[in-house]
Amino acid sequence: MAKNRILIVEDDNGIAESVGLNLELSGYDYLIIDDGLAAAEHLSGDHSFDLALLDILLPGLDGFALMEYMQKYNIPALYLTAKTDVPSRVRGLRGGAEDYVVKPFSMLELLARIEKILDRAGKLNKVLRYRDITIDTEQRTVVKSGETVPLQPLEFDLLVKLVKFKNCTLPRERLLNEIWGIDFAGGTRTVDIHVAHLRKKLELENAIQPVTKIGYRLED
Amino acid sequence: MKLRAKLTVFSILIIALAITACCIFVVSFARENTLKQITEAGLAQYDSFYQALESRNLSDGEGFTPLAYRSYLQYQFRSVEDCQEFVFQTGEDMLVNNSGIDPDALLKNGSAVNAKQIGNSSSGVQYFTKTVGTTTVFVASDTIAVGQTKYRVSLVRDVSEETRGINDLAMKCALTGLAVTAAAAALIFLLIYQSLKPIRRLRSGAAELAHGRYESRIPAGGRDELSELAADFNGMADAIEASMDELREKTERQQTFINDLSHEMKTPVTSILLCAETLIGRKVPAETLNRSLERIYDQGVWLERLSQKLSTLVMLQGDIPLRQESVSKLLEAVETGTADALRESRMELLIDCRMDTLVMDFDLLRSALVNLVENARRAGEPGQSIEIHAYDDRIEVTDHGRGIPKEEIARVTEPFYTVDRSRSKKNGGAGLGLALVRQIAVSHGARLAIDSTPGRGTTMRLIFDQGKR
């Protein structure tokens, strides 16, 4: 399955490039356009995007106007803007945006929201690949070099999280909250134990890197 | 207690008191008069009766049997004219009692009507007026000597009729007084209610004001003190409304400024945070690492420049000491300050100084002019020239660049406003430059005038014609 393709319409090239770089590292394709009008023109020729990240204050056409084009080509869109006022948020979401992210934002948060939207739109890849490992998130099976590797449910969830956010450092607390749940009484040691199991079962000793004091990162 | 009730109650009390005093005076005067008449008439009649009796030269009883003498005396007494109300007695022995009332019993019982009605007349007659039960009686009495024996002659007159007249008068007075008081009370209440109406209007007006409805006014009318108060009150409301509007406008301006500022700061902050997050969390190639670090540095510099401009803007809100300085030196400093950037853009600065000195803050005015030259540079193309003319009361910066669309001219001096947002950002502008220039102009008693034709160029003029020279 091909990589998900994301359109970034943002006139500050510093932000656009940083977001693009992070998307690329997380396994997405992306295209940056820094002008609303140019984006609308581009869409008439090429509109095979799985998601669009739109700034609101743009030269040419503003983000609210661009939303019409997104709906025309059926591209889910997310606003990425410095406008924090409630009327703008409401207008954005009523206008058909899937989400509204206010600057400054955290890249991990943005990636999580992008994934949610792609999942809702049914555009998320159900099969994840990492080196010689294939993960089927629907069947919940893991195959390594043609052989099925049995994993505990929580180990499976942890693996999926690491692969989805590969090259990103995932804090222990975040993993604990998202996989074990907020109410889980055990400490962050639990995460370490499950990571150790994954490393051993899938021979990922070098790939899963501990990041001092923070958490873990799965590296390419 | 409300003022209305207080005024009404006290007024009614005073009126009732006055009417009561009047009634009491009238009634007691009438009573005094009546009793005086009763006394005078009684004494006069008594005197004439006494003299008539005395002139009869009554016999001392010689040659009479006691019974015959008694009859003789009775006969003599009764034959005096107008004897109907007289009593004739000696000690306990009652010879004649035409009045039918025992005067001795009266002496012992009953209450005196008035102390003045007890006394001795000039001829030595004792008299008094007394009330027993429902009857009032006037009594005048004296002794008369007949031979060796002293007889008592008394006038006993029923004066109930006359005194009843006084009581009737008192009753009428009381009733009239009550009626008058009631009528006065009603009138006073109405009067007070009516004259306090403006106070109620004032009160509701003040309440409106207290609830923040500064646009409400009290309907004016009349020329009394309360209407004057209402007019003053309206004047006060006018003043409050005006200063509230001013305050609101000022707050709105500040709010807009803060909103714009926070919006303007978000982009560089986002950029810095994203780069930092990437560098912390990701393993990135060396090229990306360098680019990210450069971006963090650039955005940091941009933020620093923004904060410097902001602090200048804040400083300009205060009073700035100005001094007489040379304009040619000022323009030299502007040339030095912009030379590098102009060389880089391959542009030329032409200076034409026909002005001697100007009252200014050298550094501020220099930074304003550098800002204007900087704007001109951004608007122009390589190879073009920028001109500075200083003459009469003005300094002009002229370029031959893009120009500003007519509808934008009024807005370019608003903080954070930029005509072409993305281009101005690429050129390193924050949208604060012209706002700053205008503020500097204002603190020099000058104004910033902009002339521009799209495609032909722009002239920015600092005109020093607002005093402060």
XYZ file of C-alpha atoms in Angstrom:
689
model
C 0.000 0.000 0.000
C 1.270 3.452 -0.920
C 2.240 6.078 1.602
C -0.422 8.583 2.707
C -0.046 11.878 0.877
C -0.542 15.129 2.769
C -0.933 18.662 1.404
C 0.492 21.492 3.537
C -0.769 25.013 2.763
C 1.278 27.348 4.968
C 2.970 30.628 4.125
C 5.654 30.481 6.807
C 8.189 28.190 5.184
C 9.944 27.557 8.504
C 6.851 25.913 9.942
C 5.945 24.225 6.670
C 9.373 22.642 6.298
C 9.527 21.474 9.906
C 6.104 19.865 9.613
C 7.052 18.316 6.279
C 10.284 16.916 7.668
C 8.438 15.327 10.564
C 5.764 13.891 8.265
C 8.433 12.389 6.070
C 10.194 10.816 9.038
C 6.861 9.325 10.115
C 6.373 7.754 6.716
C 4.129 10.225 4.924
C 4.512 11.932 1.576
C 3.897 15.660 1.533
C 3.665 18.727 -0.662
C 4.084 22.331 0.528
C 2.256 25.236 -1.137
C 2.699 28.710 0.395
C -0.199 30.538 -1.268
C -3.952 29.914 -1.080
C -4.637 30.704 -4.703
C -1.732 28.545 -5.876
C -3.083 25.685 -3.744
C -6.534 25.968 -5.334
C -4.978 25.972 -8.805
C -2.795 23.004 -7.982
C -5.813 21.006 -6.771
C -7.567 21.300 -10.120
C -4.738 19.281 -11.665
C -3.628 17.090 -8.788
C -5.953 16.246 -5.951
C -4.872 12.820 -4.835
C -4.256 13.869 -1.224
C -5.366 11.880 1.818
C -5.309 14.960 4.072
C -4.674 18.716 3.968
C -3.129 20.900 6.677
C -4.390 24.454 6.151
C -3.267 27.726 7.635
C -6.073 30.297 7.823
C -4.258 33.589 7.211
C -2.817 32.948 3.758
C -1.885 35.155 0.844
C -4.210 34.696 -2.113
C -7.088 32.654 -0.717
C -7.600 32.193 3.009
C -8.021 28.839 4.699
C -11.799 29.170 5.076
C -12.148 29.672 1.319
C -9.810 26.762 0.592
C -12.112 24.461 2.574
C -14.597 24.506 -0.324
C -11.971 23.065 -2.639
C -11.143 20.407 -0.082
C -14.765 19.352 0.084
C -15.049 19.427 -3.693
C -12.185 16.915 -3.991
C -13.197 15.095 -0.825
C -9.951 15.743 1.030
C -10.254 15.758 4.831
C -8.689 18.954 6.144
C -7.228 20.127 9.432
C -6.625 23.781 10.318
C -3.196 24.712 11.591
C -3.471 28.300 12.697
C -2.465 31.053 15.088
C -6.094 32.218 15.339
C -7.150 31.140 18.817
C -10.482 32.981 19.074
C -13.608 30.905 19.539
C -15.535 32.336 16.532
C -12.712 31.269 14.201
C -12.616 27.790 15.732
C -16.361 27.413 15.378
C -16.307 28.741 11.830
C -13.476 26.376 10.960
C -15.115 23.282 12.381
C -18.602 24.170 11.096
C -17.065 24.777 7.684
C -16.131 21.121 7.524
C -12.674 20.871 9.067
C -11.866 17.597 10.768
C -9.837 19.318 13.444
C -8.480 22.689 14.539
C -4.937 22.853 15.861
C -3.681 26.098 17.344
C -0.092 27.321 17.026
C 2.195 26.698 18.729
C 1.517 22.967 18.660
C 3.495 19.840 19.385
C 4.445 17.640 16.441
C 3.564 14.454 18.358
C 0.082 15.850 18.939
C -0.291 16.814 15.298
C 0.827 13.345 14.175
C -1.702 11.716 16.533
C -4.502 13.926 15.153
C -3.465 13.220 11.563
C -3.606 9.517 12.295
C -7.080 9.825 13.866
C -8.410 11.669 10.828
C -6.893 9.202 8.361
C -8.332 6.347 10.430
C -11.820 7.913 10.430
C -11.622 8.491 6.696
C -10.616 4.853 6.206
C -7.427 5.988 4.540
C -5.051 4.700 7.155
C -2.898 1.810 6.098
C -4.134 -1.322 7.875
C -0.847 -3.043 7.260
C 2.288 -1.537 8.740
C 5.755 -2.574 7.680
C 9.045 -2.193 9.477
C 12.146 -3.829 8.052
C 11.184 -7.514 7.689
C 8.223 -7.222 10.066
C 4.652 -6.948 8.761
C 1.907 -5.881 11.165
C -1.763 -6.329 10.290
C -3.662 -3.991 12.599
C -7.026 -5.523 11.661
C -6.105 -9.160 12.220
C -3.702 -8.194 14.980
C -0.994 -10.476 13.636
C 2.739 -9.938 13.363
C 4.787 -11.748 10.750
C 8.585 -11.636 10.794
C 10.496 -13.090 7.848
C 7.449 -15.145 6.868
C 6.877 -16.537 10.347
C 4.080 -15.481 12.654
C 5.335 -14.170 15.996
C 2.801 -14.526 18.856
C 2.511 -11.316 20.929
C 0.569 -10.403 24.057
C -2.216 -7.857 23.309
C -0.409 -5.068 25.157
C 2.870 -5.937 23.457
C 1.093 -5.723 20.126
C -0.326 -2.267 20.947
C 3.107 -1.078 22.034
C 4.687 -2.314 18.796
C 2.026 -0.574 16.677
C 2.584 2.698 18.556
C 6.365 2.496 18.105
C 6.099 1.714 14.398
C 3.526 4.407 13.726
C 5.686 6.993 15.457
C 8.980 5.616 14.264
C 11.849 8.065 14.572
C 9.852 9.894 17.227
C 10.704 9.720 20.895
C 7.685 8.433 22.790
C 7.649 9.385 26.488
C 6.986 6.535 28.938
C 4.010 8.366 30.514
C 2.375 8.816 27.132
C 2.750 5.127 26.272
C 1.372 4.228 29.683
C -1.648 6.494 29.235
C -2.453 5.455 25.682
C -1.906 1.710 25.962
C -2.565 0.852 29.593
C -5.003 3.648 30.235
C -5.036 6.593 32.618
C -6.292 4.457 35.504
C -3.472 1.944 35.337
C -1.897 1.770 38.765
C 1.462 0.267 37.779
C 4.512 2.440 37.304
C 6.521 3.211 34.172
C 8.543 0.071 34.884
C 5.731 -1.826 33.142
C 6.646 -0.064 29.882
C 10.286 -1.061 30.259
C 9.345 -4.732 30.794
C 7.125 -4.831 27.692
C 9.772 -3.106 25.588
C 12.266 -5.731 26.729
C 9.865 -8.503 25.627
C 9.366 -6.888 22.205
C 13.101 -6.491 21.707
C 13.685 -10.137 22.442
C 10.762 -11.618 20.477
C 11.315 -9.522 17.327
C 15.089 -9.095 17.577
C 14.771 -5.328 17.846
C 17.595 -4.872 20.373
C 19.253 -2.101 18.312
C 16.161 -0.637 16.701
C 14.299 0.317 19.888
C 16.562 2.941 21.426
C 16.092 4.153 24.969
C 16.111 7.953 25.199
C 17.529 8.974 28.541
C 14.941 10.082 31.091
C 12.197 10.323 28.418
C 11.220 7.063 26.783
C 11.854 5.043 23.643
C 12.354 5.574 19.946
C 12.109 3.050 17.115
C 14.753 3.946 14.572
C 14.883 3.128 10.877
C -39.037 56.237 56.462
C -39.198 57.771 53.023
C -38.823 61.502 52.589
C -42.329 61.680 51.119
C -43.893 60.004 54.170
C -41.750 62.024 56.549
C -42.729 65.350 55.006
C -46.406 64.384 54.885
C -46.569 63.194 58.494
C -44.752 66.213 59.900
C -46.772 68.706 57.884
C -50.031 67.108 59.014
C -48.852 67.086 62.624
C -48.007 70.787 62.470
C -51.351 71.673 60.860
C -53.284 69.560 63.378
C -51.394 71.244 66.216
C -52.148 74.713 64.870
C -55.850 73.970 64.368
C -56.122 72.453 67.847
C -54.465 75.499 69.401
C -56.867 77.759 67.487
C -59.897 75.777 68.624
C -58.753 75.766 72.219
C -58.184 79.525 72.121
C -61.562 80.273 70.517
C -63.476 77.951 72.807
C -61.840 79.177 75.989
C -62.318 82.782 74.905
C -66.020 82.142 74.242
C -66.380 80.352 77.530
C -64.648 83.120 79.419
C -66.939 85.613 77.800
C -70.073 83.654 78.540
C -69.154 83.110 82.158
C -68.299 86.778 82.514
C -71.703 87.722 81.153
C -73.381 85.218 83.441
C -71.530 86.671 86.432
C -72.180 90.296 85.533
C -75.853 89.749 84.768
C -76.283 87.654 87.929
C -74.542 90.204 90.174
C -76.519 93.101 88.645
C -79.769 91.316 89.229
C -78.708 90.338 92.715
C -77.776 93.934 93.597
C -81.073 95.374 92.346
C -83.023 92.628 94.170
C -81.032 93.174 97.372
C -81.619 96.946 97.285
C -85.322 96.433 96.562
C -85.546 94.070 99.535
C -83.544 96.416 101.760
C -85.744 99.420 100.784
C -88.759 97.586 102.149
C -87.532 98.352 105.698
C -88.689 95.042 107.012
C -90.140 95.012 110.487
C -88.026 93.333 113.182
C -91.013 91.242 114.243
C -92.382 93.205 117.196
C -96.047 92.608 117.579
C -95.977 89.490 115.337
C -96.425 85.970 116.418
C -93.479 83.914 115.221
C -95.638 82.193 112.642
C -97.169 85.436 111.466
C -93.704 87.040 111.345
C -92.462 84.195 109.253
C -95.398 84.608 106.893
C -94.816 88.383 106.840
C -91.177 87.855 105.857
C -92.132 85.281 103.225
C -94.699 87.590 101.816
C -92.366 90.582 101.721
C -89.623 88.521 100.001
C -91.958 87.115 97.428
C -93.452 90.477 96.613
C -90.082 91.894 95.469
C -89.988 92.063 91.710
C -88.131 89.292 89.826
C -87.788 87.083 92.848
C -88.184 83.829 90.885
C -84.599 82.655 91.323
C -83.961 83.850 94.852
C -83.593 81.952 98.104
C -84.279 83.415 101.558
C -83.042 81.621 104.640
C -81.656 81.955 108.152
C -79.187 79.284 109.113
C -80.699 75.961 108.220
C -84.165 77.366 108.115
C -85.307 77.821 104.544
C -87.955 80.589 104.382
C -88.320 80.884 100.627
C -86.670 78.854 97.849
C -87.945 79.953 94.483
C -85.075 78.347 92.541
C -85.807 74.842 93.855
C -82.078 74.233 94.413
C -80.434 74.170 97.823
C -77.499 76.622 97.702
C -75.816 75.047 100.783
C -75.714 71.668 99.099
C -74.132 73.360 96.109
C -71.451 74.831 98.344
C -70.494 71.396 99.538
C -70.923 69.414 96.294
C -70.299 69.991 92.637
C -67.275 71.326 90.868
C -66.441 74.935 90.274
C -66.639 75.828 86.618
C -63.859 78.339 86.801
C -61.829 79.780 89.627
C -62.566 83.266 88.415
C -66.244 82.714 88.997
C -65.662 82.357 92.709
C -65.225 85.649 94.516
C -66.612 88.745 96.250
C -68.085 91.616 94.297
C -67.312 95.257 95.238
C -70.459 95.309 97.395
C -69.256 92.199 99.313
C -71.496 89.650 97.603
C -70.106 86.137 97.449
C -70.620 84.372 94.124
C -69.629 81.214 92.269
C -70.596 79.053 89.326
C -70.745 75.308 89.817
C -71.725 72.243 87.837
C -73.636 69.440 89.472
C -74.467 66.551 87.191
C -75.746 68.022 83.956
C -76.786 71.394 85.332
C -74.586 74.444 85.807
C -75.669 76.926 88.382
C -74.656 80.506 89.220
C -74.968 81.444 92.852
C -74.675 84.945 94.416
C -75.232 85.307 98.096
C -75.121 87.877 100.970
C -76.613 88.414 104.391
C -79.186 90.969 105.254
C -79.855 92.117 108.840
C -83.493 92.419 109.896
C -83.559 93.604 113.484
C -81.235 91.345 115.462
C -81.437 88.435 113.046
C -79.204 87.849 110.004
C -80.883 86.358 106.984
C -79.189 85.010 103.924
C -80.377 86.103 100.461
C -79.087 84.050 97.525
C -79.568 84.127 93.785
C -79.491 80.575 92.415
C -79.669 80.619 88.614
C -79.595 77.685 86.273
C -77.156 78.640 83.475
C -77.009 75.183 81.826
C -78.409 76.590 78.616
C -75.599 79.114 78.255
C -72.789 76.703 79.118
C -74.235 74.085 76.794
C -73.698 76.645 74.028
C -69.989 76.631 74.846
C -69.842 72.853 74.653
C -71.625 72.941 71.307
C -69.092 75.461 70.052
C -66.211 73.276 71.250
C -67.718 70.258 69.482
C -68.182 72.200 66.257
C -64.633 73.524 66.484
C -63.245 70.002 66.947
C -65.242 68.641 63.990
C -64.285 71.518 61.725
C -60.668 71.162 62.801
C -60.711 67.445 61.970
C -62.242 68.049 58.567
C -59.784 70.827 57.750
C -56.860 68.672 58.899
C -58.014 65.760 56.752
C -58.416 67.978 53.700
C -55.018 69.605 54.337
C -53.430 66.169 54.728
C -54.752 65.029 51.367
C -53.604 68.231 49.678
C -50.170 68.099 51.285
C -49.715 64.483 50.293
C -50.584 65.278 46.698
C -48.354 68.323 46.683
C -45.381 66.463 48.111
C -45.929 63.475 45.836
C -46.025 65.783 42.875
C -43.001 67.832 43.813
C -40.903 64.744 44.622
C -41.626 63.194 41.224
C -38.390 64.579 39.730
C -36.491 62.934 42.587
C -37.929 59.561 41.625
C -36.894 60.236 38.031
C -33.429 61.218 39.267
C -33.265 58.059 41.292
C -34.159 55.768 38.419
C -31.708 57.689 36.258
C -28.946 57.174 38.808
C -29.870 53.482 39.036
C -29.594 53.168 35.230
C -26.174 54.762 35.407
C -25.155 52.472 38.260
C -26.134 49.486 36.110
C -23.774 50.641 33.407
C -26.354 52.061 30.984
C -24.424 55.266 30.466
C -26.539 56.398 27.523
C -29.741 56.886 29.591
C -30.793 60.459 30.481
C -33.435 62.036 32.736
C -36.236 63.814 30.841
C -35.758 67.525 31.510
C -38.580 69.981 32.278
C -39.488 72.842 34.576
C -37.171 75.410 36.087
C -37.147 74.512 39.783
C -34.183 73.295 41.828
C -34.895 69.650 41.106
C -34.978 70.289 37.359
C -31.651 72.050 37.668
C -30.345 69.062 39.584
C -31.632 66.786 36.799
C -29.866 68.950 34.224
C -26.627 68.752 36.254
C -27.121 65.032 36.575
C -27.506 64.705 32.808
C -24.350 66.746 32.416
C -22.562 64.332 34.697
C -23.931 61.367 32.724
C -22.683 63.017 29.517
C -19.206 63.330 30.993
C -19.244 59.756 32.255
C -20.495 58.420 28.937
C -17.840 60.328 27.055
C -15.010 59.089 29.246
C -16.420 55.558 29.242
C -16.488 55.600 25.442
C -12.954 56.892 25.400
C -11.884 54.212 27.833
C -13.663 51.490 25.873
C -12.046 52.639 22.667
C -8.656 52.715 24.330
C -9.158 49.236 25.765
C -10.306 47.947 22.389
C -7.236 49.438 20.750
C -5.011 47.837 23.359
C -6.856 44.528 23.025
C -6.413 44.590 19.256
C -2.749 45.424 19.720
C -2.255 42.548 22.153
C -4.182 40.113 19.930
C -2.148 41.140 16.912
C 1.053 40.910 18.898
C 0.331 37.433 20.243
C -0.709 36.314 16.770
C 2.436 37.783 15.311
C 4.607 36.039 17.894
C 3.004 32.654 17.409
C 4.514 31.964 14.015
C 8.176 32.340 15.049
C 7.500 30.608 18.373
C 5.831 27.692 16.576
C 8.739 27.477 14.194
C 11.279 27.445 17.042
C 9.336 24.844 19.022
C 8.867 22.566 16.003
C 12.564 22.699 15.157
C 13.545 22.066 18.747
C 11.053 19.204 19.064
C 12.404 17.630 15.898
C 15.977 17.948 17.101
C 15.163 16.474 20.515
C 12.900 13.646 19.411
C 14.180 12.611 15.980
C 17.375 11.292 14.583
C 18.000 13.690 11.714
C 20.721 13.992 9.069
C 23.420 16.634 9.635
C 22.036 18.902 6.919
C 18.593 19.010 8.543
C 20.208 19.611 11.923
C 22.017 22.687 10.638
C 18.973 24.037 8.851
C 16.857 23.648 11.962
C 19.450 25.375 14.143
C 19.716 28.251 11.671
C 15.962 28.614 11.666
C 15.829 28.700 15.459
C 18.506 31.400 15.430
C 16.746 33.473 12.731
C 13.402 33.338 14.464
C 15.060 34.213 17.760
C 16.643 37.280 16.158
C 13.285 38.223 14.654
C 11.611 37.970 18.068
C 14.349 40.086 19.613
C 13.832 42.773 16.970
C 10.093 42.678 17.561
C 10.582 43.132 21.314
C 12.934 46.071 20.721
C 10.385 47.811 18.525
C 7.700 47.124 21.086
C 9.695 48.652 23.895
C 10.318 51.730 21.745
C 6.565 51.991 21.106
C 5.884 51.733 24.825
C 8.553 54.318 25.599
C 7.016 56.712 23.081
C 3.804 56.810 25.137
C 5.678 58.978 27.650
C 7.144 62.451 27.215
C 10.452 62.619 25.413
C 12.937 65.479 25.877
C 13.700 67.120 22.504
C 16.770 69.169 21.573
C 17.795 71.435 18.718
C 19.957 69.291 16.411
C 21.478 69.545 12.957
C 19.410 67.952 10.198
C 22.397 67.299 7.939
C 24.042 65.275 10.722
C 20.806 63.355 11.144
C 20.637 62.484 7.447
C 24.302 61.427 7.487
C 23.509 59.043 10.319
C 20.562 57.652 8.324
C 22.858 57.089 5.369
C 25.373 55.225 7.538
C 22.612 53.118 9.102
C 21.182 51.959 5.774
C 24.321 51.769 3.618
C 24.953 48.020 4.021
C 21.415 46.932 3.232
C 21.219 49.304 0.261
C 24.519 48.096 -1.142
C 23.232 44.546 -0.887
C 20.073 45.487 -2.805
C 22.205 47.522 -5.225
C 20.225 50.655 -4.493
C 21.332 54.249 -4.043
C 20.363 56.849 -1.441
C 20.251 60.485 -2.647
C 20.189 63.128 0.090
C 19.051 66.725 -0.455
C 19.230 68.711 2.769
C 17.874 72.279 2.715
C 17.034 72.369 6.399
C 19.285 73.752 9.118
C 18.217 72.470 12.523
C 15.181 70.824 14.023
C 13.950 70.180 17.563
C 14.217 66.405 17.879
C 15.378 63.330 19.683
C 18.256 62.427 17.407
C 18.165 58.639 17.877
C 14.413 58.296 17.557
C 14.140 60.438 14.455
C 17.088 58.598 12.944
C 15.409 55.248 13.558
C 12.168 56.579 12.044
C 13.973 57.665 8.889
C 15.957 54.410 8.733
C 12.601 52.619 8.929
C 11.224 54.680 6.048
C 14.335 54.046 3.928
C 14.108 50.356 4.824
C 10.467 50.307 3.625
C 11.461 52.085 0.439
C 14.219 49.555 -0.145
C 11.790 46.649 0.277
C 9.330 48.223 -2.131
C 11.915 48.849 -4.821
C 13.987 46.884 -7.299
C 17.778 46.668 -7.587
C 19.209 49.618 -9.472
C 16.570 52.094 -8.318
C 17.330 55.096 -6.138
C 15.730 56.339 -2.939
C 15.614 60.086 -2.250
C 15.542 62.044 0.985
C 14.481 65.692 0.742
C 14.562 67.965 3.793
C 13.066 71.445 3.280
C 10.680 73.951 4.926
C 8.953 72.003 7.681
C 9.257 68.519 6.227
C 11.513 65.554 5.568
C 10.471 63.279 2.672
C 11.561 59.762 1.732
C 10.685 58.899 -1.885
C 11.033 55.599 -3.705
C 10.163 54.407 -7.210
C 8.975 50.977 -6.159
C 5.704 49.072 -6.133
C 3.645 51.700 -4.345
C 0.740 51.093 -1.983
C -2.843 50.462 -3.192
C -5.036 53.460 -2.383
C -7.370 51.577 -0.051
C -4.433 50.302 2.023
C -2.777 53.686 2.678
C -4.901 54.479 5.726
C -4.139 51.122 7.298
C -0.408 50.745 6.770
C 0.396 52.658 9.956
C -1.687 50.270 12.080
C 0.521 47.983 14.157
C 1.143 44.597 12.493
C -0.528 45.585 9.253
C 1.325 44.615 6.111
C 0.034 45.005 2.575
C 1.515 41.827 1.240
C 1.895 39.567 4.200
C 4.068 36.782 2.822
C 6.370 39.072 0.878
C 6.887 41.418 3.798
C 7.677 38.471 6.037
C 10.249 37.182 3.567
C 11.806 40.644 3.635
C 12.023 40.529 7.424
C 9.259 43.023 8.261
C 7.058 42.636 11.301
C 4.438 45.205 10.337
C 5.495 47.462 13.193
C 7.777 49.832 11.281
C 5.275 52.422 10.106
C 3.347 52.292 13.372
C 6.613 53.133 15.063
C 7.394 55.935 12.594
C 3.982 57.462 13.120
C 4.400 57.278 16.903
C 7.813 58.920 16.685
C 6.323 61.625 14.459
C 3.555 62.273 17.010
C 6.076 62.629 19.843
C 7.885 65.262 17.709
C 4.679 67.181 17.094
C 4.740 65.993 13.517
C 2.491 63.895 11.312
C 3.204 61.180 8.794
C 1.664 61.775 5.350
C 1.761 59.102 2.683
C 1.502 59.708 -1.074
C 1.592 56.668 -3.268
C 0.815 55.517 -6.779
C 0.858 51.769 -7.357
C 3.598 50.928 -9.811
C 5.160 54.399 -9.631
C 6.407 54.720 -6.079
C 5.731 56.173 -2.671
C 6.585 59.394 -0.831
C 6.466 59.313 2.961
C 6.515 62.785 4.544
C 7.242 63.768 8.120
C 5.615 67.199 8.434
C 6.586 69.170 11.522
C 3.598 71.516 11.722
C 1.872 70.561 14.971
C 3.724 72.870 17.355
C 6.437 71.670 19.765
C 9.044 73.537 17.715
